[in-house]
Tab-separated table of C-alpha atoms in Angstrom:
chain	number	residue	atom	x	y	z
A	922	ASP	CA	0.000	0.000	0.000
A	923	ALA	CA	1.961	3.007	-1.297
A	924	ARG	CA	1.841	6.065	0.941
A	925	VAL	CA	3.421	9.463	1.289
A	926	THR	CA	5.614	9.590	4.375
A	927	GLN	CA	6.589	12.667	6.359
A	928	THR	CA	9.066	13.237	9.152
A	929	PRO	CA	8.975	14.319	11.858
A	930	ARG	CA	5.332	13.824	12.782
A	931	ASP	CA	5.566	16.357	15.584
A	932	LYS	CA	8.053	19.136	16.220
A	933	VAL	CA	8.265	21.588	19.082
A	934	THR	CA	10.930	24.261	18.792
A	935	GLU	CA	11.776	27.702	20.029
A	936	MET	CA	11.477	30.875	18.047
A	937	GLY	CA	14.550	31.510	15.916
A	938	GLN	CA	15.474	27.869	15.458
A	939	GLU	CA	15.734	26.163	12.077
A	940	VAL	CA	13.101	23.585	11.234
A	941	THR	CA	13.435	20.981	8.487
A	942	MET	CA	10.533	18.821	7.382
A	943	ARG	CA	10.948	15.893	5.030
A	944	CYS	CA	8.627	14.143	2.662
A	945	GLN	CA	8.969	10.944	0.675
A	946	PRO	CA	6.452	10.953	-2.195
A	947	ILE	CA	4.876	7.789	-3.552
A	948	LEU	CA	7.338	6.043	-5.836
A	949	GLY	CA	6.758	7.072	-9.424
A	950	HIS	CA	4.803	10.226	-8.633
A	951	ASN	CA	6.275	13.230	-10.401
A	952	THR	CA	4.448	16.076	-8.645
A	953	VAL	CA	4.963	17.085	-5.020
A	954	PHE	CA	2.989	19.717	-3.131
A	955	TRP	CA	3.615	21.406	0.238
A	956	TYR	CA	0.574	22.704	2.138
A	957	ARG	CA	0.134	24.450	5.460
A	958	GLN	CA	-3.075	24.040	7.445
A	959	THR	CA	-4.268	26.331	10.226
A	960	MET	CA	-7.680	26.966	11.715
A	961	MET	CA	-7.665	30.551	10.490
A	962	GLN	CA	-6.309	30.130	6.960
A	963	GLY	CA	-7.353	26.602	6.148
A	964	LEU	CA	-5.303	24.593	3.659
A	965	GLU	CA	-2.796	26.837	1.872
A	966	LEU	CA	-0.508	25.798	-0.964
A	967	LEU	CA	3.074	26.821	-0.196
A	968	ALA	CA	5.006	25.340	-3.120
A	969	TYR	CA	5.028	22.504	-5.586
A	970	PHE	CA	7.395	20.637	-7.847
A	971	ARG	CA	7.081	18.767	-11.113
A	972	ASN	CA	9.833	16.299	-11.962
A	973	ARG	CA	11.856	17.858	-9.112
A	974	ALA	CA	11.717	21.350	-10.639
A	975	PRO	CA	9.946	24.067	-8.618
A	976	LEU	CA	6.851	25.275	-10.477
A	977	ASP	CA	5.357	27.701	-8.015
A	978	ASP	CA	6.408	28.871	-4.587
A	979	SER	CA	4.340	32.049	-4.513
A	980	GLY	CA	2.506	30.896	-1.390
A	981	MET	CA	5.683	30.744	0.641
A	982	PRO	CA	7.260	33.552	2.701
A	983	LYS	CA	10.499	33.806	0.752
A	984	ASP	CA	12.591	35.364	3.463
A	985	ARG	CA	12.339	32.410	5.834
A	986	PHE	CA	10.954	29.422	3.923
A	987	SER	CA	12.697	27.292	1.340
A	988	ALA	CA	11.651	24.122	-0.450
A	989	GLU	CA	13.807	21.707	-2.397
A	990	MET	CA	13.770	18.281	-4.000
A	991	PRO	CA	17.305	16.923	-3.827
A	992	ASP	CA	16.135	13.751	-5.578
A	993	ALA	CA	12.930	12.085	-6.723
A	994	THR	CA	12.415	10.360	-3.367
A	995	LEU	CA	12.879	13.340	-1.067
A	996	ALA	CA	11.315	16.773	-0.717
A	997	THR	CA	12.282	19.170	2.061
A	998	LEU	CA	10.715	22.270	3.546
A	999	LYS	CA	12.881	24.479	5.727
A	1000	ILE	CA	12.011	27.385	7.950
A	1001	GLN	CA	14.842	29.590	9.161
A	1002	PRO	CA	14.351	31.358	11.491
A	1003	SER	CA	11.077	29.964	12.772
A	1004	GLU	CA	8.417	32.195	14.352
A	1005	PRO	CA	5.364	31.406	16.506
A	1006	ARG	CA	3.058	32.275	13.589
A	1007	ASP	CA	4.580	29.336	11.684
A	1008	SER	CA	2.841	26.942	14.066
A	1009	ALA	CA	0.615	24.764	11.903
A	1010	VAL	CA	0.293	21.332	10.354
A	1011	TYR	CA	2.405	20.991	7.224
A	1012	PHE	CA	1.255	18.456	4.667
A	1013	CYS	CA	3.108	17.035	1.737
A	1014	ALA	CA	1.110	15.529	-1.120
A	1015	SER	CA	2.213	13.752	-4.268
A	1016	GLY	CA	0.522	13.011	-7.554
A	1017	LEU	CA	1.095	11.624	-10.990
A	1018	GLY	CA	0.735	14.205	-13.676
A	1019	HIS	CA	-1.531	17.190	-13.778
A	1020	GLN	CA	-5.111	17.153	-12.557
A	1021	GLU	CA	-4.639	13.794	-10.945
A	1022	THR	CA	-5.405	12.750	-7.403
A	1023	GLN	CA	-3.193	14.255	-4.744
A	1024	TYR	CA	-2.210	11.789	-2.034
A	1025	PHE	CA	-1.526	13.485	1.273
A	1026	GLY	CA	1.041	12.443	3.827
A	1027	PRO	CA	0.178	12.306	7.551
A	1028	GLY	CA	1.528	15.807	8.147
A	1029	THR	CA	4.081	17.410	10.455
A	1030	ARG	CA	2.558	19.223	13.417
A	1031	LEU	CA	4.833	22.188	14.173
A	1032	LEU	CA	4.683	24.249	17.329
A	1033	VAL	CA	7.020	27.235	17.625
A	1034	LEU	CA	7.237	28.642	21.137
B	579	GLN	CA	-9.636	33.503	-5.061
B	580	GLN	CA	-10.433	30.884	-2.442
B	581	PRO	CA	-13.648	29.016	-3.277
B	582	VAL	CA	-16.536	29.476	-0.887
B	583	GLN	CA	-18.087	26.418	0.699
B	584	SER	CA	-21.523	26.259	2.237
B	585	PRO	CA	-22.716	25.415	4.729
B	586	GLN	CA	-19.791	25.810	7.141
B	587	ALA	CA	-21.120	23.044	9.341
B	588	VAL	CA	-23.934	20.532	9.312
B	589	ILE	CA	-25.203	17.978	11.804
B	590	LEU	CA	-27.115	14.948	10.565
B	591	ARG	CA	-28.709	11.804	11.910
B	592	GLU	CA	-27.662	8.528	10.384
B	593	GLY	CA	-29.572	7.900	7.188
B	594	GLU	CA	-30.187	11.566	6.397
B	595	ASP	CA	-28.934	13.307	3.259
B	596	ALA	CA	-26.730	16.387	2.927
B	597	VAL	CA	-25.466	18.685	0.201
B	598	ILE	CA	-22.237	20.667	0.360
B	599	ASN	CA	-21.671	23.448	-2.136
B	600	CYS	CA	-18.477	24.928	-3.512
B	601	SER	CA	-18.521	28.167	-5.462
B	602	SER	CA	-15.671	29.926	-7.224
B	603	SER	CA	-15.283	33.445	-8.575
B	604	LYS	CA	-12.939	32.104	-11.256
B	605	ALA	CA	-13.584	29.963	-14.290
B	606	LEU	CA	-12.768	26.398	-13.352
B	607	TYR	CA	-11.090	23.554	-15.138
B	608	SER	CA	-11.562	21.026	-12.365
B	609	VAL	CA	-12.959	20.429	-8.906
B	610	HIS	CA	-11.556	17.912	-6.425
B	611	TRP	CA	-13.294	16.778	-3.243
B	612	TYR	CA	-11.466	15.587	-0.126
B	613	ARG	CA	-12.543	14.447	3.320
B	614	GLN	CA	-10.424	14.968	6.413
B	615	LYS	CA	-11.029	13.357	9.765
B	616	HIS	CA	-9.757	15.013	12.919
B	617	GLY	CA	-6.007	14.662	13.282
B	618	GLU	CA	-5.623	12.912	9.942
B	619	ALA	CA	-4.630	13.847	6.413
B	620	PRO	CA	-7.155	14.793	3.730
B	621	VAL	CA	-8.298	11.804	1.695
B	622	PHE	CA	-9.306	12.054	-1.952
B	623	LEU	CA	-12.963	11.393	-2.774
B	624	MET	CA	-13.375	12.344	-6.419
B	625	ILE	CA	-12.373	14.670	-9.217
B	626	LEU	CA	-14.644	16.337	-11.759
B	627	LEU	CA	-13.117	17.608	-14.959
B	628	LYS	CA	-16.037	18.373	-17.261
B	629	GLY	CA	-18.910	20.780	-16.882
B	630	GLY	CA	-22.121	19.087	-15.799
B	631	GLU	CA	-20.316	15.868	-14.987
B	632	GLN	CA	-21.556	13.838	-12.068
B	633	LYS	CA	-19.509	11.203	-10.351
B	634	GLY	CA	-20.089	8.823	-7.503
B	635	HIS	CA	-18.159	7.166	-4.698
B	636	GLU	CA	-20.243	4.725	-2.652
B	637	LYS	CA	-23.242	6.833	-1.604
B	638	ILE	CA	-21.381	10.072	-2.207
B	639	SER	CA	-21.720	11.804	-5.543
B	640	ALA	CA	-20.853	15.202	-6.952
B	641	SER	CA	-21.767	17.480	-9.798
B	642	PHE	CA	-19.855	20.243	-11.537
B	643	ASN	CA	-21.582	23.132	-13.266
B	644	GLU	CA	-18.827	24.707	-15.314
B	645	LYS	CA	-20.912	27.705	-16.373
B	646	LYS	CA	-21.883	28.597	-12.831
B	647	GLN	CA	-18.402	27.777	-11.531
B	648	GLN	CA	-19.971	25.619	-8.862
B	649	SER	CA	-19.761	22.090	-7.592
B	650	SER	CA	-21.973	20.236	-5.160
B	651	LEU	CA	-21.240	17.146	-3.094
B	652	TYR	CA	-24.204	14.900	-2.297
B	653	LEU	CA	-24.111	12.554	0.672
B	654	THR	CA	-26.968	10.073	0.607
B	655	ALA	CA	-28.149	7.972	3.554
B	656	SER	CA	-25.268	9.251	5.669
B	657	GLN	CA	-23.273	6.880	7.858
B	658	LEU	CA	-21.288	7.591	11.018
B	659	SER	CA	-18.111	7.142	8.977
B	660	TYR	CA	-19.021	10.169	6.864
B	661	SER	CA	-18.221	12.511	9.742
B	662	GLY	CA	-15.318	14.832	9.042
B	663	THR	CA	-14.444	18.023	7.241
B	664	TYR	CA	-15.033	18.159	3.499
B	665	PHE	CA	-12.877	20.335	1.281
B	666	CYS	CA	-13.278	21.280	-2.310
B	667	GLY	CA	-10.103	22.033	-4.240
B	668	THR	CA	-10.548	24.056	-7.399
B	669	GLY	CA	-8.301	24.119	-10.422
B	670	PRO	CA	-8.756	27.420	-12.243
B	671	VAL	CA	-8.735	27.561	-16.019
B	672	GLY	CA	-5.103	27.731	-16.993
B	673	SER	CA	-4.107	25.276	-14.322
B	674	SER	CA	-4.840	22.235	-16.447
B	675	ASN	CA	-1.178	21.481	-16.935
B	676	THR	CA	0.000	22.296	-13.416
B	677	GLY	CA	-2.255	20.439	-11.021
B	678	LYS	CA	-2.417	23.470	-8.744
B	679	LEU	CA	-5.486	23.544	-6.502
B	680	ILE	CA	-7.003	26.198	-4.273
B	681	PHE	CA	-8.915	24.750	-1.344
B	682	GLY	CA	-12.072	26.060	0.278
B	683	GLN	CA	-12.353	26.598	4.022
B	684	GLY	CA	-14.081	23.301	4.536
B	685	THR	CA	-17.488	22.080	5.696
B	686	THR	CA	-17.642	20.170	8.956
B	687	LEU	CA	-20.098	17.293	8.845
B	688	GLN	CA	-21.161	15.452	11.991
B	689	VAL	CA	-23.329	12.367	11.725
B	690	LYS	CA	-25.038	11.268	14.926
B	691	PRO	CA	-26.575	7.867	15.676
């Protein structure tokens, strides 16, 4: 049963610290999405990749967030420095081609104190 | 830009029917529906790509009115397992080759025995 995996599942850190979240997309999927979910804003698209190339990162605060895909099996989302307002659940999703189903990972619950 | 879902919340008894609406201010290429249970990741229900198309998943079906830029999700003879938050994700015209979705705020559905 192929699934998207994310690590860590939970992260508590202090303001100013660097946070790195990792995602392993389903093998063979060529599109990877990063979302942030909060009660106030709902599910927001931060960035996404097609065949490891970034297509759109307009939803991401550029000064502190960065997203990369070092290889086809790993996507990373970094926050440096982290702030309390970054507290949220971060989801990674992968898909195969455009307009196809997006399969969500279990999410990383981030709390910045 | 974010699609508007209505109602925001609904409470049902088992066996009752419900309709969740999703309305966009932009011309749409596609509408995706997801269900998320508390503390879990969103799970794909169905995708609608053509205007007027209706699809089904168990006793859950959906329609897409391309001209009105609206989609509706129909839950028939609801079961306890249908409880959760339902999201529509809209793919604006021009997004057909990117897979980018914009999600609504969600509709919380609670089914009681």
